[in-house]
Short mmCIF file of C-alpha atoms in Angstrom, two decimals:
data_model
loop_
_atom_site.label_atom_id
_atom_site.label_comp_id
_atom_site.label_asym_id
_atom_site.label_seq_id
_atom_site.Cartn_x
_atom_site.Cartn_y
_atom_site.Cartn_z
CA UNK C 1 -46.06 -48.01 74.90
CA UNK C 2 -45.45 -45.70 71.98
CA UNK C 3 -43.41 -46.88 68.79
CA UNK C 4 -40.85 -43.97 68.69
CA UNK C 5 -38.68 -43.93 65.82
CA UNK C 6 -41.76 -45.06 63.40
CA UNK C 7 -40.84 -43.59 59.98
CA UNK C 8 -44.54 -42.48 60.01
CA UNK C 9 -44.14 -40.40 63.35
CA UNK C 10 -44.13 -36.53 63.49
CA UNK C 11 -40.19 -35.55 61.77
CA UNK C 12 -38.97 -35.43 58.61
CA UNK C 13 -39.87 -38.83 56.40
CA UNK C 14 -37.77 -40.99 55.97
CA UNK C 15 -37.66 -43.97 53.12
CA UNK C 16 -38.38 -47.84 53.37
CA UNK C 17 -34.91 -49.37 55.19
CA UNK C 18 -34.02 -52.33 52.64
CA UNK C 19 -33.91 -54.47 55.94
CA UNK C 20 -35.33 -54.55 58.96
CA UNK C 21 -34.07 -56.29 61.87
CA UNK C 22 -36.79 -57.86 63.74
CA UNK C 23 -36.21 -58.29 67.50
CA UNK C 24 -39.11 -58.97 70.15
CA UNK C 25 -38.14 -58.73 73.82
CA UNK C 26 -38.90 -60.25 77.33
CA UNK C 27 -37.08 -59.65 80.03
CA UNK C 28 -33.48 -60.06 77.99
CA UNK C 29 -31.36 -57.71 80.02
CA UNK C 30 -28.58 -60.45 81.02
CA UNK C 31 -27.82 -60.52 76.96
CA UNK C 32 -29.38 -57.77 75.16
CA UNK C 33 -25.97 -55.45 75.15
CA UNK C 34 -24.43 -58.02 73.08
CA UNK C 35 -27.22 -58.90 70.60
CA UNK C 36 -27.98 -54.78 69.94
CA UNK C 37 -23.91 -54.52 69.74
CA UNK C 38 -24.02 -57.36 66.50
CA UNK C 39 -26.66 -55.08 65.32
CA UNK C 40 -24.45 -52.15 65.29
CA UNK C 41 -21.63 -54.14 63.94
CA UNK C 42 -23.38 -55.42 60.70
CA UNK C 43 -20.77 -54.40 57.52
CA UNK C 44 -24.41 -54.28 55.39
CA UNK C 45 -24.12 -51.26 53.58
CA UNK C 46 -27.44 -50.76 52.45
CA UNK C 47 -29.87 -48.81 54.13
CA UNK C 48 -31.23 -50.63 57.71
CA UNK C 49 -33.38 -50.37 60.42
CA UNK C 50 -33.85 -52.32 63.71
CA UNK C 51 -37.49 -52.73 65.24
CA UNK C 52 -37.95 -53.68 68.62
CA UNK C 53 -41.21 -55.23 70.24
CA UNK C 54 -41.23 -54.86 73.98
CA UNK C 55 -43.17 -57.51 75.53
CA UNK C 56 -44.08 -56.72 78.81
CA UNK C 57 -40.47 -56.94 80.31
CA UNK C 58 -40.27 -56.25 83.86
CA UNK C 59 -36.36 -56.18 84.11
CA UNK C 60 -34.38 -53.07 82.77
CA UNK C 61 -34.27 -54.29 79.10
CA UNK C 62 -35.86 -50.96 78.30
CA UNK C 63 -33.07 -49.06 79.58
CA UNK C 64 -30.62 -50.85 77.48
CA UNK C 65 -32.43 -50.15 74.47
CA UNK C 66 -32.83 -46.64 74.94
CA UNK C 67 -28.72 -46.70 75.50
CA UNK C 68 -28.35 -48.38 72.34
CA UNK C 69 -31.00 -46.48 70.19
CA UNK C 70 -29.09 -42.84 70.27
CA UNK C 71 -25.56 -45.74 69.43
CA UNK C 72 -27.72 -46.94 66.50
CA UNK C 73 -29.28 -44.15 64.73
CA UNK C 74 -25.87 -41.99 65.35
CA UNK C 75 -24.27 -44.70 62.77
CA UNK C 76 -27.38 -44.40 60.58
CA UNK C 77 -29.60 -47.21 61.70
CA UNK C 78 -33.02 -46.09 62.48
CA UNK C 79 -34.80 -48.15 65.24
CA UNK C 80 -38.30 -48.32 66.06
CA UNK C 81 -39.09 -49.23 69.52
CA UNK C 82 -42.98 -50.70 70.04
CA UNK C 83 -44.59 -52.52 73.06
CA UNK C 84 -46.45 -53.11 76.24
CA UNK C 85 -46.31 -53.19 79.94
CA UNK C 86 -49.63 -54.95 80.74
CA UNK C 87 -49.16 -57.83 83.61
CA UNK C 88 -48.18 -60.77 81.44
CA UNK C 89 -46.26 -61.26 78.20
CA UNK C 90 -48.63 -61.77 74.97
CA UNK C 91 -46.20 -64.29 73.30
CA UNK C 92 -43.12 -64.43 70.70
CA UNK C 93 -45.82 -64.70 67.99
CA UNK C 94 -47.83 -61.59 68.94
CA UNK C 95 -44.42 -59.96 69.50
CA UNK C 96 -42.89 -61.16 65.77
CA UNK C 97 -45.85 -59.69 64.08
CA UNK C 98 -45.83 -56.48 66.11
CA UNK C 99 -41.99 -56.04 65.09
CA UNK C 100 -42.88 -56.48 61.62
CA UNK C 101 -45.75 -54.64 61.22
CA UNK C 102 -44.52 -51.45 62.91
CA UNK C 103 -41.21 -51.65 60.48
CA UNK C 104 -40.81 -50.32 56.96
CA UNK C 105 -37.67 -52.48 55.48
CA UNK C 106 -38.26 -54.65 52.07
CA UNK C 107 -36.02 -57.38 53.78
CA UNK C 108 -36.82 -59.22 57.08
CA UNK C 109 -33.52 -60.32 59.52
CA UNK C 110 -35.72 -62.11 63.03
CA UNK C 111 -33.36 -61.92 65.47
CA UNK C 112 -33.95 -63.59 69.48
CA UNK C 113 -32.57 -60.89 71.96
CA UNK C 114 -30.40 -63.77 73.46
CA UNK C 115 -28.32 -64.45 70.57
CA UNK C 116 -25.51 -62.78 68.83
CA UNK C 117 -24.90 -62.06 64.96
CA UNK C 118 -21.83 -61.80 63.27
CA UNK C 119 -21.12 -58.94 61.15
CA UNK C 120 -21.54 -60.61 57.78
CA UNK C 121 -24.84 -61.82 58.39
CA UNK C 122 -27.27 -58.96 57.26
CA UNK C 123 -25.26 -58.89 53.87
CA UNK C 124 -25.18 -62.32 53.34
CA UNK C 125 -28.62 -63.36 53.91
CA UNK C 126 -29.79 -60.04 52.02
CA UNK C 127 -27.58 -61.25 48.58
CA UNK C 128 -28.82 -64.81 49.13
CA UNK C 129 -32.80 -63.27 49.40
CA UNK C 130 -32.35 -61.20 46.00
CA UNK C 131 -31.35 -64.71 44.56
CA UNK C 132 -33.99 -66.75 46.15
CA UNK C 133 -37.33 -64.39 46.75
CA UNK C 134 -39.59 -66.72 47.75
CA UNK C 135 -37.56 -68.73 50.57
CA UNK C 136 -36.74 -68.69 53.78
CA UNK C 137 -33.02 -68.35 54.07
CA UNK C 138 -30.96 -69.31 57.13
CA UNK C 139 -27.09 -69.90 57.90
CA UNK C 140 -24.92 -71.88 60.12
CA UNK C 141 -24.92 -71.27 63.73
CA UNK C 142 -22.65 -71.68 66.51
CA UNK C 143 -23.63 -73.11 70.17
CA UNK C 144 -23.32 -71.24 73.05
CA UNK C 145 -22.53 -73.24 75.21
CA UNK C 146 -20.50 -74.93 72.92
CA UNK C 147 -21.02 -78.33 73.97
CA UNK C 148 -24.45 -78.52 74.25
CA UNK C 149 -27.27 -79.81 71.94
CA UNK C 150 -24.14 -81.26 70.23
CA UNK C 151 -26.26 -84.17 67.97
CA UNK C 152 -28.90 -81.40 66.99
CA UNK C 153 -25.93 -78.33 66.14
CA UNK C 154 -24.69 -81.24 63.82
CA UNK C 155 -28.12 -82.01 62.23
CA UNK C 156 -28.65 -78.12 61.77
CA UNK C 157 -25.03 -76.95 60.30
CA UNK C 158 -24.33 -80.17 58.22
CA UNK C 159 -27.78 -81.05 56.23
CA UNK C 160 -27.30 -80.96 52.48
CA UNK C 161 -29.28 -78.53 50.48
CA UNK C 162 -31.92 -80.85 49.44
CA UNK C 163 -32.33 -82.55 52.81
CA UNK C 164 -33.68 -78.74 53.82
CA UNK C 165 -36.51 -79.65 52.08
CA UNK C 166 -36.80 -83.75 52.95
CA UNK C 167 -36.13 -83.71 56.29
CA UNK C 168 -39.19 -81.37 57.55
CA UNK C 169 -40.84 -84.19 58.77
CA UNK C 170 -38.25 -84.72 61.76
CA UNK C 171 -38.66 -83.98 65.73
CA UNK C 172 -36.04 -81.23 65.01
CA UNK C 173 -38.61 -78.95 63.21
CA UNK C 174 -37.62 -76.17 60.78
CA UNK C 175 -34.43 -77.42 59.19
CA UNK C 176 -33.18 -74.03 59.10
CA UNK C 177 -34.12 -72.38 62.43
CA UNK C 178 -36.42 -69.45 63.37
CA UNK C 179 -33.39 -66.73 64.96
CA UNK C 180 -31.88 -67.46 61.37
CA UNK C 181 -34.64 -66.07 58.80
CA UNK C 182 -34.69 -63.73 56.75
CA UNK C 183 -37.04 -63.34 54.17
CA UNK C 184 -38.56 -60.90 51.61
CA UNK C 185 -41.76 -58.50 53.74
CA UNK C 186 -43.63 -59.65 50.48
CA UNK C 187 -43.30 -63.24 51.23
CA UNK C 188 -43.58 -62.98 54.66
CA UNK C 189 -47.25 -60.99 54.05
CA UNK C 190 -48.19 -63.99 51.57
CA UNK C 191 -47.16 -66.91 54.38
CA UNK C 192 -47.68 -65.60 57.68
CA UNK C 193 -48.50 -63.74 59.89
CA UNK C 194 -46.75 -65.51 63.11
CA UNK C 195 -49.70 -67.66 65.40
CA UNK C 196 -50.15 -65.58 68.17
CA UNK C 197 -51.29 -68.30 70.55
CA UNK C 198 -48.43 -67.73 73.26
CA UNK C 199 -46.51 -69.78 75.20
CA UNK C 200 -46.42 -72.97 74.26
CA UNK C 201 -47.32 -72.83 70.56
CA UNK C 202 -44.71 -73.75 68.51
CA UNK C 203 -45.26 -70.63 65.66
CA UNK C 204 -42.21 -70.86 63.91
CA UNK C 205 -42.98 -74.48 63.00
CA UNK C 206 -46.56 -73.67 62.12
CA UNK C 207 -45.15 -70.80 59.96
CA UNK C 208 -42.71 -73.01 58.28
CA UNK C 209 -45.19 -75.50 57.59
CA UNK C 210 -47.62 -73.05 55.72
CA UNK C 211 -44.52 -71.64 54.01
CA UNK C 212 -43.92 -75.29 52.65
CA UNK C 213 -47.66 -75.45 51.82
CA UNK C 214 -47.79 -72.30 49.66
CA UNK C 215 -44.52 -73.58 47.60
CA UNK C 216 -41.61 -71.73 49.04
CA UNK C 217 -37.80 -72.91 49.05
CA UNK C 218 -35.49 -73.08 51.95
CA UNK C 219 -31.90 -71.89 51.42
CA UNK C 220 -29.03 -72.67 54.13
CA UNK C 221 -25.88 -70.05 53.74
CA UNK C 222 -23.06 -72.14 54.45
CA UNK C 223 -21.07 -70.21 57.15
CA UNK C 224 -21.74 -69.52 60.86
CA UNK C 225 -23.79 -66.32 61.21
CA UNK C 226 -25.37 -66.24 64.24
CA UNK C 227 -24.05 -66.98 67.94
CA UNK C 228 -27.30 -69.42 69.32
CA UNK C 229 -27.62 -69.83 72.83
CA UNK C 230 -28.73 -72.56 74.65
CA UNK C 231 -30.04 -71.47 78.25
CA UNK C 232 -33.43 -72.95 80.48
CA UNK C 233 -34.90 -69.71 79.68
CA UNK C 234 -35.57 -70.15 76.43
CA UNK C 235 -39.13 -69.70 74.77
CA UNK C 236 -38.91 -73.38 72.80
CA UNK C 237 -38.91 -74.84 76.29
CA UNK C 238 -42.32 -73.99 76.64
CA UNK C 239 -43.46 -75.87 73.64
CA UNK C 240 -43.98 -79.56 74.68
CA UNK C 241 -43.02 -82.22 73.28
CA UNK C 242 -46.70 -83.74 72.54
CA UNK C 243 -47.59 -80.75 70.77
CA UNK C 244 -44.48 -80.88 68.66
CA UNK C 245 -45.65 -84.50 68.09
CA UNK C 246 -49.18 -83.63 67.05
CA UNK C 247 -48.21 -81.19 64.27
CA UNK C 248 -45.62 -83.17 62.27
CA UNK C 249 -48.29 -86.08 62.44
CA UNK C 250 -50.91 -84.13 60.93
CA UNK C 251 -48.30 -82.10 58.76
CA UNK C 252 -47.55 -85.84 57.77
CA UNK C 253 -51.01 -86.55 56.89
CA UNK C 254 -51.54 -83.75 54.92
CA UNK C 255 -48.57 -83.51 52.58
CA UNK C 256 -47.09 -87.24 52.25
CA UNK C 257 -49.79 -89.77 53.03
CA UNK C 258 -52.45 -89.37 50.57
CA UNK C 259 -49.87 -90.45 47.72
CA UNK C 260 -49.92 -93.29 49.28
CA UNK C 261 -52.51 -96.25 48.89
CA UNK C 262 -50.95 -98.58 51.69
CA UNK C 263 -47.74 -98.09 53.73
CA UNK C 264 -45.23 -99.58 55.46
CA UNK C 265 -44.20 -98.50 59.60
CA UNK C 266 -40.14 -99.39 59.98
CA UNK C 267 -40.42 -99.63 63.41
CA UNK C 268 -42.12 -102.01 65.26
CA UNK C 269 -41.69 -101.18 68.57
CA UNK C 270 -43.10 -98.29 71.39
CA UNK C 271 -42.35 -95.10 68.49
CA UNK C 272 -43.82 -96.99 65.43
CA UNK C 273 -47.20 -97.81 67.55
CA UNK C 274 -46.81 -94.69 68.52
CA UNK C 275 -47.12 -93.18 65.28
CA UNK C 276 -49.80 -95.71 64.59
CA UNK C 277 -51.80 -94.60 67.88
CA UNK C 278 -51.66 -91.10 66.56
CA UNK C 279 -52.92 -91.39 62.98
CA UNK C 280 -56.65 -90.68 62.34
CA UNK C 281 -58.69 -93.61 61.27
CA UNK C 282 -58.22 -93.15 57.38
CA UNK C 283 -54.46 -93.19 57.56
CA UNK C 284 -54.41 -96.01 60.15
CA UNK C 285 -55.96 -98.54 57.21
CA UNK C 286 -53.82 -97.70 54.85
CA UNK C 287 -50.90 -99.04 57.25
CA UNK C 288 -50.21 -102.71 55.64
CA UNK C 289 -47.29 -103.43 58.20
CA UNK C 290 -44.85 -102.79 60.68
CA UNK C 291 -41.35 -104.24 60.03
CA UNK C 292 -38.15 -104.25 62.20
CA UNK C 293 -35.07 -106.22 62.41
CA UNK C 294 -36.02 -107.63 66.17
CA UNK C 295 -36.68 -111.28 65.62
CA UNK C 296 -38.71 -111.36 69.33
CA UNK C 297 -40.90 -108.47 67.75
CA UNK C 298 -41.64 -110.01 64.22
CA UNK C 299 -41.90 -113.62 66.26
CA UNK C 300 -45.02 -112.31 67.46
CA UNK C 301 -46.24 -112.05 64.10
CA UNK C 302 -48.64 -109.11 64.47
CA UNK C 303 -49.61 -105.70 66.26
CA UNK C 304 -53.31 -105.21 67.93
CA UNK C 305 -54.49 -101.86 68.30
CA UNK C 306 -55.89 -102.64 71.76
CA UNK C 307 -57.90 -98.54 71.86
CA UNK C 308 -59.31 -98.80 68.45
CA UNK C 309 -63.29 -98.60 68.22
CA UNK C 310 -63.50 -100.87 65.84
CA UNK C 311 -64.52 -104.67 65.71
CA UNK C 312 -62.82 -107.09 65.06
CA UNK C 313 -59.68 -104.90 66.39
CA UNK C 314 -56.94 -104.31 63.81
CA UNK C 315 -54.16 -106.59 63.71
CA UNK C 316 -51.19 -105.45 61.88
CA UNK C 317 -48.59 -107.64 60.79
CA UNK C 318 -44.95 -107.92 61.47
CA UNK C 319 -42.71 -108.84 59.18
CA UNK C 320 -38.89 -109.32 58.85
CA UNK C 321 -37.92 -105.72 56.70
CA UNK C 322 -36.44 -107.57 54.20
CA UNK C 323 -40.47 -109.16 53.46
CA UNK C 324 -41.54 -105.39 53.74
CA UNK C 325 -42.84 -103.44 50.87
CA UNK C 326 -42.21 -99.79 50.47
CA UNK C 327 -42.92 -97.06 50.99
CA UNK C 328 -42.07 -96.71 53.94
CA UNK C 329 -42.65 -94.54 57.16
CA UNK C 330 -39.53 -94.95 59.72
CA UNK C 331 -39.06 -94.29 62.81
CA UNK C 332 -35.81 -94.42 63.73
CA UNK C 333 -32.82 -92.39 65.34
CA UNK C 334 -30.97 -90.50 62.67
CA UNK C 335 -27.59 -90.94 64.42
CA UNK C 336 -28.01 -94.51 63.99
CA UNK C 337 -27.15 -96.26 60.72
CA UNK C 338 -27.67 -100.17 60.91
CA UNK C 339 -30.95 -99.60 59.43
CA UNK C 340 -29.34 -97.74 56.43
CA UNK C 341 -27.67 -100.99 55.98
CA UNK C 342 -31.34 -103.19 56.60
CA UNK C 343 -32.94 -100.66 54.13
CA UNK C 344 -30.50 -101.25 50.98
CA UNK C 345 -31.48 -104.78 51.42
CA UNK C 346 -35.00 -104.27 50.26
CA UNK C 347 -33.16 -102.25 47.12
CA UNK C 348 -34.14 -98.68 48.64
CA UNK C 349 -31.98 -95.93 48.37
CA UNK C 350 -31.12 -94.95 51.57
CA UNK C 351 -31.23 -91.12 52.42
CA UNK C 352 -31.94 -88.52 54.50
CA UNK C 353 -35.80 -88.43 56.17
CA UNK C 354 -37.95 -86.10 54.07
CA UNK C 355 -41.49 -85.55 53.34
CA UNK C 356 -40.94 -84.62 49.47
CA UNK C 357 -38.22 -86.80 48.08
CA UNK C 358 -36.87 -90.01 46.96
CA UNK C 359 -35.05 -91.88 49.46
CA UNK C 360 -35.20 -93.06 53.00
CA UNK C 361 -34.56 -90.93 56.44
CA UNK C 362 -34.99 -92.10 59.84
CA UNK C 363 -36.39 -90.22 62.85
CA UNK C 364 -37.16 -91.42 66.37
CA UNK C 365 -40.47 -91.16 67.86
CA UNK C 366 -41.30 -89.68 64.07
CA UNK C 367 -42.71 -90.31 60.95
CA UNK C 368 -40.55 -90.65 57.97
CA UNK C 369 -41.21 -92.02 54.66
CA UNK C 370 -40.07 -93.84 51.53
CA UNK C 371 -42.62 -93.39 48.91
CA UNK C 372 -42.01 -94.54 45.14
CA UNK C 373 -41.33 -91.59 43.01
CA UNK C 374 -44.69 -89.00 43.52
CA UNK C 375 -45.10 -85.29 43.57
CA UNK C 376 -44.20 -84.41 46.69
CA UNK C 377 -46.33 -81.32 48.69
CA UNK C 378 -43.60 -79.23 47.74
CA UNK C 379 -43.49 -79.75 44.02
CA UNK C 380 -40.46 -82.40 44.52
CA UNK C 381 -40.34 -86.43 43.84
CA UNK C 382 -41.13 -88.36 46.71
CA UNK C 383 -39.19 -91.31 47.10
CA UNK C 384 -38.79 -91.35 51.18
CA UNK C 385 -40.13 -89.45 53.84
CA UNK C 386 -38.74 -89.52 57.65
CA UNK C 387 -40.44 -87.80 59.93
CA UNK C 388 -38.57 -87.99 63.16
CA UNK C 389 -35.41 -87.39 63.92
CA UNK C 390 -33.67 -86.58 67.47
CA UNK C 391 -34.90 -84.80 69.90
CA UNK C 392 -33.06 -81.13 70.61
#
């Protein structure tokens, strides 16, 4: 398929947009009238464009965006239409990159086709990028439906702004998420581009990651920008769960553990051996303990990594948390706060979960941690890093 509208194409040129909207497509005719509406209805008054990656959709999402198109560019928004119609779908990652690559704006605004933005959002996220050029900047969002995902809306809208930075390590991923970005094309073109592994590869987390690796910020504005639906259809269904799993471990390996020399698992039970199981063989000896606050699990006095290769077998202890020495890797619910009150009493500062700060965050099924005060990956102290949180 042809990328009409390309700045480059036969016509008189045109200058760079300041922003470019960035919207891939599959088979999104049921919403696309009202996400290409919010386009139009952006009160941005700088110069923008809206590409479109078509990715193989078999529905009549292409005649919607030809309807819209002439709508568009009559109000002075030039859109660039790009894409495919071979059998199958080549992924949101393929389709992200294609969007950005065949657009021209110094600004990037991702948008899914399945969600809605409100008319402040474009300038908003635009001033907050001239402020902050090297983060990603997100915003507030509003469920549709509205009652569902309820505990994970909460985690998204209400984290403070340093907890956008220490609680990367949860089962929630990117603390501000993917159909909220918007970042400078120059930062984008250091970071990226998007993995274009398809379905099933979680790219925005792998892209957020290597954002955090190479130093950049994360910035939250603090109103509700963006209508987010929740429907089965939805490309993070396709990512499971164990693959979610198996990045934030090694993501936890990579940027928290090697501060440590020895560490301490809050959570003795089926998500703390868990984390155990999962940690390669270096990380695994530098565990010194679980700890919990079950008496029948510490009454047992000691964890055996039945699987492990080695002879004797490990035995890890189990000890009451108040005999537990940080830091310490927890993983608990966030939503649930006795062990906030269990951590003060071994003279922690409790706080949210975080890779790259002081303090202490919980996380089911997830690795957090509580470190004494080191650099953390992202240039921060490192007091407490949590690395699971709820699930969405």
């Amino acid at each position: 398929m042809l990328a009409r509208g390309d700045p480059g194409a036969i016509g008189p040129a045109r200058a760079p947009a300041q922003v470019s909207v960035i919207l891939p497509v599959h088979d999104a005719e049921p919403w696309l009238d009202e996400c290409l509406g919010s386009v139009l209805q952006q009160d941005f008054e700088g110069s923008m464009e809206l590409s479109i990656f078509n990715d193989a959709s078999k529905d009549k999402s292409m005649t919607i965006i030809e309807k819209w198109k002439k709508k568009l560019e009559d109000s002075g928004i030039l859109v660039v239409i790009g894409g495919h119609d071979s059998p199958s779908p080549r992924g949101v990652g393929y389709s992200k990159n294609q969007a950005v690559a065949q657009s021209s704006g110094s600004y990037l605004c991702f948008l899914d086709a399945d969600d809605v933005m409100m008319p402040q959002r474009v300038r908003l996220q635009h001033e907050a990028a001239l402020r902050h050029p090297e983060s990603i900047i997100g915003c507030q969002v509003t469920r549709e439906p509205p009652n569902s995902t309820e505990r994970y809306m909460r985690w998204i809208n209400q984290l403070a702004p340093d907890q956008l930075l220490t609680q990367v390590f949860t089962s929630n991923g990117p603390t501000v998420i993917m159909p909220t970005w918007f970042c400078s094309r120059a930062w984008f073109a250091h970071v990226g581009p998007f993995d274009e592994g398809g379905r099933g590869v979680p790219e925005d987390l792998l892209f957020f990651y290597e954002h955090l690796r190479k130093g950049g910020g994360v910035v939250r504005v603090d109103q509700s920008l963006l209508l987010y639906r929740y429907h089965p259809g939805a490309a993070t269904h396709s990512v499971l769960e164990t693959t979610i799993w198996a990045h934030r471990v090694r993501f936890l390996e990579e940027q928290a553990l090697p501060h440590w020399a020895t560490f301490t698992i809050w959570n003795a039970g089926r998500q703390g051996r868990r984390l155990y199981r999962s940690l390669t063989a270096g990380s695994q000896r530098k565990v010194a303990a679980f700890c919990d606050v079950d008496e029948n699990k510490i009454r047992k006095g000691f964890y055996c990594y039945e699987d492990s290769q080695e002879r004797p077998k490990p035995r890890i202890p189990v000890l009451h948390f108040r005999a537990a020495r940080p830091p310490f890797v927890i993983c608990v619910k966030l939503w649930l706060h006795a062990w906030e009150k269990c951590l003060k009493g071994t003279g922690q500062r409790a706080c949210p979960p975080s890779a790259m700060r002081p303090a202490i965050p919980s996380l089911e099924a997830e690795p957090v941690y509580t470190p004494t005060r080191n650099p953390s990956p992202v240039g921060r102290d490192v007091p407490s890093l949590q690395a699971a949180a709820e699930k969405q």
